[in-house]
Short mmCIF file of C-alpha atoms and ligand atoms in Angstrom, two decimals:
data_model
loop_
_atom_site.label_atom_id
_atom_site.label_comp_id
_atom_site.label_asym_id
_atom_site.label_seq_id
_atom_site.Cartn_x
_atom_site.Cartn_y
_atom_site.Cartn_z
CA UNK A 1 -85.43 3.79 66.98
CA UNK A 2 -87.23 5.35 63.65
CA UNK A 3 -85.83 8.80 62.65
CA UNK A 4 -88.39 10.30 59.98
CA UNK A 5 -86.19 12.98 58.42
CA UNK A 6 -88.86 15.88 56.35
CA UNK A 7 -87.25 16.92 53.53
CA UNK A 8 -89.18 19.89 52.21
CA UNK A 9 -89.14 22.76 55.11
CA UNK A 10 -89.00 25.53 53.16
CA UNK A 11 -87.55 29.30 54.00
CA UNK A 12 -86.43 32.64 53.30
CA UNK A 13 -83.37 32.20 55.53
CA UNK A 14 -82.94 35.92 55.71
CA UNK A 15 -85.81 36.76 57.55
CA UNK A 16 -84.24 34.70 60.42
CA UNK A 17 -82.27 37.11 62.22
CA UNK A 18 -84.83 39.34 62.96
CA UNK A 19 -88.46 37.05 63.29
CA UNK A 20 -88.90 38.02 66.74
CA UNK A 21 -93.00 37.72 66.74
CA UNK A 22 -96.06 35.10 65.64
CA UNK A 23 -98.66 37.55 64.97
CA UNK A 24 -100.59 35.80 62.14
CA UNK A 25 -100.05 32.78 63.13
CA UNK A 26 -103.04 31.37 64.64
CA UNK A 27 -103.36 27.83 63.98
CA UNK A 28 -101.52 24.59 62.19
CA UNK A 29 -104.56 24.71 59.79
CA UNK A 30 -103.17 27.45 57.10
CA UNK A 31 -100.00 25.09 57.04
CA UNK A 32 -102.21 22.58 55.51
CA UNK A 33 -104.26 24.47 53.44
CA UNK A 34 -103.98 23.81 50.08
CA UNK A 35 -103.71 20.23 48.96
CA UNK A 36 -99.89 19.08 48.54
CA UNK A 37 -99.20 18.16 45.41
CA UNK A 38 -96.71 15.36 44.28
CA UNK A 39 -93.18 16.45 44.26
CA UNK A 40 -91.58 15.75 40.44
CA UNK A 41 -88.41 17.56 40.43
CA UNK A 42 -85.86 17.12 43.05
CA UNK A 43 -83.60 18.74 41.68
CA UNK A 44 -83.30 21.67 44.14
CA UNK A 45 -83.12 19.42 47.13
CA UNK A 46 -79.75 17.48 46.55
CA UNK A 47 -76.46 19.58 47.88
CA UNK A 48 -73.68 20.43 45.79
CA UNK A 49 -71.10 17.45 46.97
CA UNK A 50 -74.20 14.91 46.30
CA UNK A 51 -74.27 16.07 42.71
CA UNK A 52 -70.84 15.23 41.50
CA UNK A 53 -71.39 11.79 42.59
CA UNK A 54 -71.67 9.07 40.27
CA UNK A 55 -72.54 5.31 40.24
CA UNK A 56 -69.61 3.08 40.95
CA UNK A 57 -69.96 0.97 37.78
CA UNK A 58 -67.90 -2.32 39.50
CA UNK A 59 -70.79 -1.99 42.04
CA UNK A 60 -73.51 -1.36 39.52
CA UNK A 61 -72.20 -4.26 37.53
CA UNK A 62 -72.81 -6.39 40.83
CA UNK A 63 -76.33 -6.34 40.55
CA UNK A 64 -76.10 -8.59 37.65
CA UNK A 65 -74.62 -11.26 40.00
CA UNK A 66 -78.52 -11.94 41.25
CA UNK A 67 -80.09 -12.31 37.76
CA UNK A 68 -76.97 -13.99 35.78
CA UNK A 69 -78.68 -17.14 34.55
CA UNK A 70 -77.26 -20.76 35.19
CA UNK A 71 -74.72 -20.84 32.04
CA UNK A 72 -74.21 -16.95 32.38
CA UNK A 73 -70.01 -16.22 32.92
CA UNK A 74 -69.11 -13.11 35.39
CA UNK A 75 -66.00 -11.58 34.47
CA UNK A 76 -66.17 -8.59 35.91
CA UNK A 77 -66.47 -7.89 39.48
CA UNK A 78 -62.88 -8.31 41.85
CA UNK A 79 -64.60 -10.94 44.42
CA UNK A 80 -61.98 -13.10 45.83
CA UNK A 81 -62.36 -16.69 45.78
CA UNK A 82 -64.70 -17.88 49.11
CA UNK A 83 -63.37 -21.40 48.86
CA UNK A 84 -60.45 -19.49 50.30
CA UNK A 85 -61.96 -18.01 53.60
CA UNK A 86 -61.43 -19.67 56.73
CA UNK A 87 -65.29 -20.21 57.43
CA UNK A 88 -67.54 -23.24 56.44
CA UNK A 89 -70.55 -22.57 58.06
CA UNK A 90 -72.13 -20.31 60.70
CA UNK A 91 -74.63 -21.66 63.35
CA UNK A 92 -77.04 -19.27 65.37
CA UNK A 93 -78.98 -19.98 68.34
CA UNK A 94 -81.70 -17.70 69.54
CA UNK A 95 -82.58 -16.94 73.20
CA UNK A 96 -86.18 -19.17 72.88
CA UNK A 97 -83.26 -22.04 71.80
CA UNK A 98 -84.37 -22.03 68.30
CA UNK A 99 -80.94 -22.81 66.36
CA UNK A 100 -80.35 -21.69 62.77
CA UNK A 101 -77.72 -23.29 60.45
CA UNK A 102 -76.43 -21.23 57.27
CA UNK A 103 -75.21 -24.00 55.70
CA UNK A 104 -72.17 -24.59 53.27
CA UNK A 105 -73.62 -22.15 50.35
CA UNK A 106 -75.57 -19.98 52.40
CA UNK A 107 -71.97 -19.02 54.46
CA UNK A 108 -70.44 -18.42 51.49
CA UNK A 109 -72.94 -15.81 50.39
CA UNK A 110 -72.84 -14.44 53.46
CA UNK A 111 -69.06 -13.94 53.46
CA UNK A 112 -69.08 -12.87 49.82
CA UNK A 113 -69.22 -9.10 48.50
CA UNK A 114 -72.66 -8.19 48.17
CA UNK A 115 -74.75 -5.52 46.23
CA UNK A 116 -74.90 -2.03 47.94
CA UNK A 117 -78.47 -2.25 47.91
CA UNK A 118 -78.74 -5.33 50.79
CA UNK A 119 -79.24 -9.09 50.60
CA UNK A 120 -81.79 -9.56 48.47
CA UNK A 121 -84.50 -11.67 50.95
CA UNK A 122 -83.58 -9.25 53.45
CA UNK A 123 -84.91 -6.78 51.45
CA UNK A 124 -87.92 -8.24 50.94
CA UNK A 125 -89.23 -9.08 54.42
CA UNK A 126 -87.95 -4.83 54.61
CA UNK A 127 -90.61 -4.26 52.18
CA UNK A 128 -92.95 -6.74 54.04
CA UNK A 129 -92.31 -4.70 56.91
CA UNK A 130 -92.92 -1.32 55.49
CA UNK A 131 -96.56 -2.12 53.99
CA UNK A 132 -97.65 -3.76 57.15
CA UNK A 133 -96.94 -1.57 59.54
CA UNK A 134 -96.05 2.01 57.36
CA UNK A 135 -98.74 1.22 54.07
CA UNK A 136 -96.20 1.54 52.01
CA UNK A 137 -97.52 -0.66 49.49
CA UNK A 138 -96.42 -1.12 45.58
CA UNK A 139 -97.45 1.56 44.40
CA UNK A 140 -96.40 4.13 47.46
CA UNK A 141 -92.95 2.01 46.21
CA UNK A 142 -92.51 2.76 42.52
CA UNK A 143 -91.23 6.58 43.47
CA UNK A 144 -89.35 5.94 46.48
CA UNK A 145 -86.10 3.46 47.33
CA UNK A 146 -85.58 1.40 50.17
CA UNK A 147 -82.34 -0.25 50.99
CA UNK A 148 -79.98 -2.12 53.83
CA UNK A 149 -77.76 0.36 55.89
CA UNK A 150 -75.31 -0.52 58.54
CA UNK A 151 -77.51 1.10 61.48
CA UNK A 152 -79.54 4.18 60.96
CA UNK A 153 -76.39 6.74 61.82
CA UNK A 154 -74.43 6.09 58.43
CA UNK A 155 -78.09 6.66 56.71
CA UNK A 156 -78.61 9.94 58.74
CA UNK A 157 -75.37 11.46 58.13
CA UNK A 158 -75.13 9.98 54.24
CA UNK A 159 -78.90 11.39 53.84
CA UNK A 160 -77.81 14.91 55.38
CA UNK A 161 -74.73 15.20 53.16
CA UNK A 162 -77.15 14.82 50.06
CA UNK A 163 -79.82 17.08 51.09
CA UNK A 164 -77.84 20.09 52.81
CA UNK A 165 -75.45 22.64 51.39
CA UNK A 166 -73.00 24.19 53.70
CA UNK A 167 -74.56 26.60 55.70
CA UNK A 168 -78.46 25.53 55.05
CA UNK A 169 -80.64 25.86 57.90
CA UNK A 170 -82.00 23.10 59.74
CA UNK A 171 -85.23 22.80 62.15
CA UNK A 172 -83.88 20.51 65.03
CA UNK A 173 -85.46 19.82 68.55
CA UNK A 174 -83.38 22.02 71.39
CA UNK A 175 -82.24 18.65 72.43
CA UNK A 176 -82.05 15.81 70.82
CA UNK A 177 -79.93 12.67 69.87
CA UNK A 178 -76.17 13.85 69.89
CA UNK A 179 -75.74 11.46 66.31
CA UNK A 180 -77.61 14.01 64.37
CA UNK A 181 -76.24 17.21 65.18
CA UNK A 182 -72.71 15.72 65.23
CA UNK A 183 -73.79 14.42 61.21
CA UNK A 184 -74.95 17.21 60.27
CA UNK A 185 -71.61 19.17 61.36
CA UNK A 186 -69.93 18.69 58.69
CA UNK A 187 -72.18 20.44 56.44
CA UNK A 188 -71.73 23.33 59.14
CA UNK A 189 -75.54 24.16 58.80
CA UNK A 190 -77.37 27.38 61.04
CA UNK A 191 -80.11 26.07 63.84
CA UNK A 192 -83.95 26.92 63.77
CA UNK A 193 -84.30 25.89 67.43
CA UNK A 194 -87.84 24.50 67.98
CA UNK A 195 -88.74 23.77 71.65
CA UNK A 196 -89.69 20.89 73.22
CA UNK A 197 -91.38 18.67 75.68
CA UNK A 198 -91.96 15.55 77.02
CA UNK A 199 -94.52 14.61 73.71
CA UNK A 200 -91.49 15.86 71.14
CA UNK A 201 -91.39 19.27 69.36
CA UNK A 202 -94.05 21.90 70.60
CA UNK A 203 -96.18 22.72 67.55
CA UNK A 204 -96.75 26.23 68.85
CA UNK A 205 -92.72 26.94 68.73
CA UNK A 206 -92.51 24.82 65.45
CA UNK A 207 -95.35 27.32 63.93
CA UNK A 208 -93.56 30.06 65.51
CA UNK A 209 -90.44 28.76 63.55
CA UNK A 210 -91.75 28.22 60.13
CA UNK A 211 -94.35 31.66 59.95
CA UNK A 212 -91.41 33.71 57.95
CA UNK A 213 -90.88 31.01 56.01
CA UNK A 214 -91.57 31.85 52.39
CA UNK A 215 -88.89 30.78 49.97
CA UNK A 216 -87.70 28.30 47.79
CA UNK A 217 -85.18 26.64 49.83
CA UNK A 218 -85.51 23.43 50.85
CA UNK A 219 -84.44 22.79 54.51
CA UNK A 220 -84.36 19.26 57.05
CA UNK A 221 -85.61 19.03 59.94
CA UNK A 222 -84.60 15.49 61.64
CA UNK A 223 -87.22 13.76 64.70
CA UNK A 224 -87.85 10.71 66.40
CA UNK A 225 -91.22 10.02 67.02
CA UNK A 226 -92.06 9.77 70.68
CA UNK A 227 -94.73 7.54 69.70
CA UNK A 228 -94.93 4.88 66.87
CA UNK A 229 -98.11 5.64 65.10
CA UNK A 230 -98.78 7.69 62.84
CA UNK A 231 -95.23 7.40 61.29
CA UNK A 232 -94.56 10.40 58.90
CA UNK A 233 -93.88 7.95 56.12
CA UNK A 234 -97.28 6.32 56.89
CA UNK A 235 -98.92 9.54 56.10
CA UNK A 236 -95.95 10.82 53.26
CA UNK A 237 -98.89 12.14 50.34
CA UNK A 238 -96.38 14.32 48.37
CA UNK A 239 -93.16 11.60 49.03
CA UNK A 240 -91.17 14.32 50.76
CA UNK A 241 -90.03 11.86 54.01
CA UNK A 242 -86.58 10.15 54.10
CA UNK A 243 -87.19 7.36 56.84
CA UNK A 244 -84.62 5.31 58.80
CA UNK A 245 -84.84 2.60 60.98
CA UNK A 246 -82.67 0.55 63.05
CA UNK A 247 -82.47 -3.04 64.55
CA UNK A 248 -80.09 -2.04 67.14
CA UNK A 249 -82.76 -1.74 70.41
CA UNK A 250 -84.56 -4.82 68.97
CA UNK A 251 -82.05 -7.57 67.31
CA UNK A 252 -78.96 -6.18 68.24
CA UNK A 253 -76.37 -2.43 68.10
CA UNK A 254 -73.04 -4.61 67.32
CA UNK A 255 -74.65 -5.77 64.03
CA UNK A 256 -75.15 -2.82 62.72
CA UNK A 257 -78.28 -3.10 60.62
CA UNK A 258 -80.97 -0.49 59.14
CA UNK A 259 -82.62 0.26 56.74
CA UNK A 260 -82.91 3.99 54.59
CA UNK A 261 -86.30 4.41 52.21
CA UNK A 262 -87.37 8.03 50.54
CA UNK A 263 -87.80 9.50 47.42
CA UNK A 264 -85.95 7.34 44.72
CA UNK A 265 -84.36 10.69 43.35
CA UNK A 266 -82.58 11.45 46.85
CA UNK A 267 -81.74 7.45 47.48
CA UNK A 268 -79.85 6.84 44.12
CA UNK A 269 -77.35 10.05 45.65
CA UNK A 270 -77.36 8.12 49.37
CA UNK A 271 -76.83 4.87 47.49
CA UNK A 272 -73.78 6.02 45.05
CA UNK A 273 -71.99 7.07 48.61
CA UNK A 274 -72.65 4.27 50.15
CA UNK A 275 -71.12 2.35 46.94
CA UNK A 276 -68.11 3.92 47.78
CA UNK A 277 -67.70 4.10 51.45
CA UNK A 278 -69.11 1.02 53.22
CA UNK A 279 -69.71 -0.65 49.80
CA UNK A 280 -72.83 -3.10 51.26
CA UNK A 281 -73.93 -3.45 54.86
CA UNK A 282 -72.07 -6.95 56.49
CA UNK A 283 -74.11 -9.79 54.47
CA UNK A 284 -72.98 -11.70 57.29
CA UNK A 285 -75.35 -9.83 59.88
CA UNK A 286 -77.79 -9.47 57.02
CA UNK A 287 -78.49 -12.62 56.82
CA UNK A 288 -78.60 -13.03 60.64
CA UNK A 289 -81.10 -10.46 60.42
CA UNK A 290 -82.90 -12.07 57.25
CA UNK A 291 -83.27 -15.95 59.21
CA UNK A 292 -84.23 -14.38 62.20
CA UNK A 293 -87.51 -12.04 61.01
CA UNK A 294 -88.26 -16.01 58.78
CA UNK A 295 -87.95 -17.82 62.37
CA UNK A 296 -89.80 -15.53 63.96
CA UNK A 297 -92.87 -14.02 61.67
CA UNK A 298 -94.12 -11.19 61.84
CA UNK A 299 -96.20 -12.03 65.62
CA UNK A 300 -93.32 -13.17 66.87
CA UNK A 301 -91.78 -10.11 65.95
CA UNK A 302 -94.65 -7.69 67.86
CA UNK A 303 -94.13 -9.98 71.05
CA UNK A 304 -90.15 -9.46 70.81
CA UNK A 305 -90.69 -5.45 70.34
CA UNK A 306 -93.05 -5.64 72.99
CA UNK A 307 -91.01 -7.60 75.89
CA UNK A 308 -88.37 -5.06 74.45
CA UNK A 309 -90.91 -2.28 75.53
CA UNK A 310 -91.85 -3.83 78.50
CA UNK A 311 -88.40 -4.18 79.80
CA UNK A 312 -88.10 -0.55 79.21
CA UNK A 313 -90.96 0.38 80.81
CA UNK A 314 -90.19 -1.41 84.09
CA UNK A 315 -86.92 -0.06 84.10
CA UNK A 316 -88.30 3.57 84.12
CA UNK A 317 -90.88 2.89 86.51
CA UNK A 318 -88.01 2.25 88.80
CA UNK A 319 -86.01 5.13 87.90
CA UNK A 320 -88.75 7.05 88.04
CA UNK A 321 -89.70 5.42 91.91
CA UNK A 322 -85.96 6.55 93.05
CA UNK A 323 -85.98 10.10 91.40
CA UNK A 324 -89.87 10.40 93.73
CA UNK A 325 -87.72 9.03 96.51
CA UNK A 326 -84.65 10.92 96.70
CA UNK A 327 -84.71 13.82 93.93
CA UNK A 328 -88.12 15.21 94.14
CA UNK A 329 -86.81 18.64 96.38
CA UNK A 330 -83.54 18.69 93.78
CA UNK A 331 -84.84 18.35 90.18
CA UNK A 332 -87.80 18.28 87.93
CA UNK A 333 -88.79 15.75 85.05
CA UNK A 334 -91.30 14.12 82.98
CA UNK A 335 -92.46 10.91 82.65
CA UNK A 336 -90.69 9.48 79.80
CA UNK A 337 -93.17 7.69 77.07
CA UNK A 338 -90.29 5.95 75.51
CA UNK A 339 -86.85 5.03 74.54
CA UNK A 340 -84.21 4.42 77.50
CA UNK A 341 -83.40 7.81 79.27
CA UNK A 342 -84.47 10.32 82.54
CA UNK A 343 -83.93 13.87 81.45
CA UNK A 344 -83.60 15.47 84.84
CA UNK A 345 -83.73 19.36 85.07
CA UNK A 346 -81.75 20.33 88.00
CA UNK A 347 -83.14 22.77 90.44
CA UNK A 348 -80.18 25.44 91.60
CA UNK A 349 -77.10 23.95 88.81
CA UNK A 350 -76.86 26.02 85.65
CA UNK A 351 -74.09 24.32 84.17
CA UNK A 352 -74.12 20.60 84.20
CA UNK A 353 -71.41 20.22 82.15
CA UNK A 354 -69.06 21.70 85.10
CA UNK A 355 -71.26 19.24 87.68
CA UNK A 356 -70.66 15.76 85.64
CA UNK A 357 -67.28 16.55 85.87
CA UNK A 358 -66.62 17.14 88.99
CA UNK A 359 -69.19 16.41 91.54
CA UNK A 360 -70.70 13.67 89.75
CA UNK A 361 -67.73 11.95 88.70
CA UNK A 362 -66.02 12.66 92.52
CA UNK A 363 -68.97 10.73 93.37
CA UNK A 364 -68.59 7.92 91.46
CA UNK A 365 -71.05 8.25 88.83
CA UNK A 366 -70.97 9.03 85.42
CA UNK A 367 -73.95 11.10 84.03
CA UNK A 368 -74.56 12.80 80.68
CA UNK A 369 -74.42 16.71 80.86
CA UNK A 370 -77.43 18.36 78.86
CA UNK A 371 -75.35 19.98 76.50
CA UNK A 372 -73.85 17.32 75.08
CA UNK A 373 -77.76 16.64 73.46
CA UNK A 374 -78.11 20.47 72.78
CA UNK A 375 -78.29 21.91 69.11
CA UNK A 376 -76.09 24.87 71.33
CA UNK A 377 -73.82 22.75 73.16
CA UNK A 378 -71.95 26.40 73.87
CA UNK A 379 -74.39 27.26 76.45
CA UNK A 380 -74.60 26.09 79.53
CA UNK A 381 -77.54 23.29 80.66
CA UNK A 382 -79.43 22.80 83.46
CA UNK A 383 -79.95 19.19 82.46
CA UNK A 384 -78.65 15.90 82.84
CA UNK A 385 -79.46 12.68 80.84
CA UNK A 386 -79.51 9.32 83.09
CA UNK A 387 -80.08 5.94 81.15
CA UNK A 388 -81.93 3.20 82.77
CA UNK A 389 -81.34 0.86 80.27
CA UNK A 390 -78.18 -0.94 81.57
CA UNK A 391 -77.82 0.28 85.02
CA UNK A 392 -78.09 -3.30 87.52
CA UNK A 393 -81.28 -2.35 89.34
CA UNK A 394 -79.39 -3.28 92.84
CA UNK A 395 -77.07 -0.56 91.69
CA UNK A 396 -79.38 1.90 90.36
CA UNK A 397 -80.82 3.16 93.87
CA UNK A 398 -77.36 3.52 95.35
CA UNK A 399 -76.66 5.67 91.92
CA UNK A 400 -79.90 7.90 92.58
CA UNK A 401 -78.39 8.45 96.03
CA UNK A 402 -74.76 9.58 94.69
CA UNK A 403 -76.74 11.63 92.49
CA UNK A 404 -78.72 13.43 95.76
CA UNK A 405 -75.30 13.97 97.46
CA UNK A 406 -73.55 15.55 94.40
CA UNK A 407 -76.22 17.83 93.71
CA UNK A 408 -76.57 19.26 97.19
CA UNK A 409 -72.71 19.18 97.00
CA UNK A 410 -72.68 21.75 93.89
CA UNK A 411 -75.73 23.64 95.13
CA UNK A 412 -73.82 24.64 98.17
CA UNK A 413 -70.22 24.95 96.69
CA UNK A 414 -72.83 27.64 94.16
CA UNK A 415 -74.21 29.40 96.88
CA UNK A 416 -70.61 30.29 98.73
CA UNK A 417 -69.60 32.14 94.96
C1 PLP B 501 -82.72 8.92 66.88
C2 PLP B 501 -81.62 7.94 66.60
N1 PLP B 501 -81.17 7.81 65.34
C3 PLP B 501 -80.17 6.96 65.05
C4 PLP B 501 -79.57 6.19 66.03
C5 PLP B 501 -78.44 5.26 65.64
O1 PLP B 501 -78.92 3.99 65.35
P1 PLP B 501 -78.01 2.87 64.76
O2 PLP B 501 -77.42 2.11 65.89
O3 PLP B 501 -78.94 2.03 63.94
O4 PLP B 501 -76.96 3.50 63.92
C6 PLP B 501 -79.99 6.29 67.35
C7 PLP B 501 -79.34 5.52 68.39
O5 PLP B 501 -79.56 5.68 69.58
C8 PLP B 501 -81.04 7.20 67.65
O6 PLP B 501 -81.47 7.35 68.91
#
């Protein structure tokens, strides 16, 4: 799922406590009125703990590795010797049968230390990838840096360390993917709630958010697209958008693969902590990834993310048939247009967290209290989150049915207090 992360939001943070009205505001047009110009200076956009980092120099020194010629003699990285690993060769073999041997040298590679930025072909179909289907072409590419991560969390929360001072304010949805607010809690930053629906944030409450803005501060806000096109980096004039994506609804989660690109500026900070965290993402599952995307081409690769959708799809359809069935009197919802969850609003419940507990639980089914998605999990929620993704459909109806009996269950055990 793509995360396109903004990184130029800009505020007076003071006027926060008390913007209470949106008079002047009357349309997104005045947001857009003056052409934006390229940003030069980035300066003011990477956090204090980002700027004492450095380049790991072993790791730097790696890159050489790829361009040492024949006769060329590499003293100086600390690989250990892969005749000694226990692995001669790695064999895949995809669900359409296809089966893909590494081979001797390949295996070795692949078990090897790598270079932070990824395995080099890897990277390449990446940049395939991103000028087919997000025009970032060559020259969109000279002043921005793409490389490997493993799966888009460690690029979220590495990106959010570099970009946000302790105590910066953020523009986050009301709810939204538990990852990113528990990243960005380390960096203890204040919420500019921005409401929600069904299509993503509401641009009325997002205008109503930024119309104080005024200042020089630059400020994240972090979204997933609801739908794919028009990415944000597809339409990135000024190169202010730090994009993720991640393999793990469409190859696989347990590989852990993604991929980070934005401003080169901001990437050289993410890279120089990923030198000295993770080091490089697995080369192992990189390559996986790398003789997969070859096998399959890029139309191969549409018709895999689109029986991915499909399966999806047919999933909710169900979900959706059962909540019509059974929860129609009990909740409220909307159609979900993508990824693998029911947000259900229930009618009569004002804490959920209390009902998943107990009721739900007593039940025999586990369900996801709203607040655990909130930007203020402190306050009670009226929703729940259901996945349909790996729910047995046999079991999913009897699950719906649990669901009826614990809600009627709490709504009575509320209406005796
Ligand atoms: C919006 C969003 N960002 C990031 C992630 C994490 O992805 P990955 O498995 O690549 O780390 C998820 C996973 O569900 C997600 O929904």
């Amino acid at each position: 799922m793509p995360t396109d992360t903004g990184t130029s939001i800009r505020s007076n943070g003071e006027h926060y406590g008390c913007q209470s009205d949106t008079s002047g505001v009357t349309s997104g047009q005045e947001l857009f009125e003056s052409p934006p110009s390229v940003i030069t200076d980035y300066s003011r956009f990477i956090s204090q703990t980002s700027s004492f980092r450095n380049f790991s120099f072993p790791r730097v020194l790696m890159k050489c590795l790829e361009t040492l010629p024949k006769d060329g003699v590499f003293f100086a990285g600390g690989l250990p010797n892969a005749s000694l690993f226990p692995i001669s060769n790695v064999t895949i073999e995809l669900t359409d049968g296809t089966k893909i041997d590494f081979g001797n040298a390949l295996t070795s590679t692949a078990l090897q230390y790598g270079t932070t930025n990824g395995y080099p072909p890897l990277l390449q179909k990446l940049n395939e990838y991103l000028r087919r289907y997000h025009g970032i072409d060559e020259e969109k590419m000279r002043t921005r840096e793409m490389f490997v991560v493993p799966g888009a969390q460690d690029g979220l929360s590495k990106a959010a360390e570099c970009i946000l001072n302790e105590g910066d304010y953020v523009i986050l949805e009301k709810f939204m993917y538990p990852g990113t607010t528990g990243a960005l809690a380390a960096m203890n930053p204040k919420h500019l709630t921005v409401e929600s629906d069904g299509d993503g944030m509401i641009p009325e409450s997002l205008l109503q958010v930024l119309s104080p803005w005024d200042g020089e501060n630059a400020r994240p806000s972090d979204t997933a697209p609801k739908d794919r096109f028009p990415s944000f980096l597809s339409m990135d004039v000024d190169n202010r958008v730090i994009r993720l994506d991640s393999f793990s609804k469409i190859v696989s989660a347990g590989m852990r693969l993604g991929c980070i690109i934005g401003p080169q500026a901001l990437m050289e900070r993410v890279l120089m902590h990923e030198q000295v965290t993770i080091m490089h993402t697995p080369g192992l599952t990189q390559i996986m990834l790398h003789k997969i995307l070859e096998s399959w081409g890029w139309e191969k690769f549409e018709e895999h993310v689109r029986n991915v959708t499909e399966f999806y799809k047919s999933r909710r359809d169900i979900m959706l048939k059962l909540c019509n069935e059974h929860l129609s009197d009990l909740a409220h919802w909307h159609e979900p247009r993508g990824g693998m969850f029911m947000w259900l609003k229930l009618k009569g419940i004002k804490d959920t967290l209390k009902f998943c507990m107990g009721p739900c639980m007593e039940t025999g089914i586990v369900t996801l209290p709203g607040s655990a998605c909130s930007v203020a999990p402190q306050e009670p929620s009226s929703f729940i989150r259901l996945s349909y993704s790996l729910v047995p459909v046999e079991t999913m109806e009897k699950g719906i049915k649990r669901l009826r009996e614990a809600i009627l269950k709490e709504q009575a055990r509320t209406a005796r207090h």
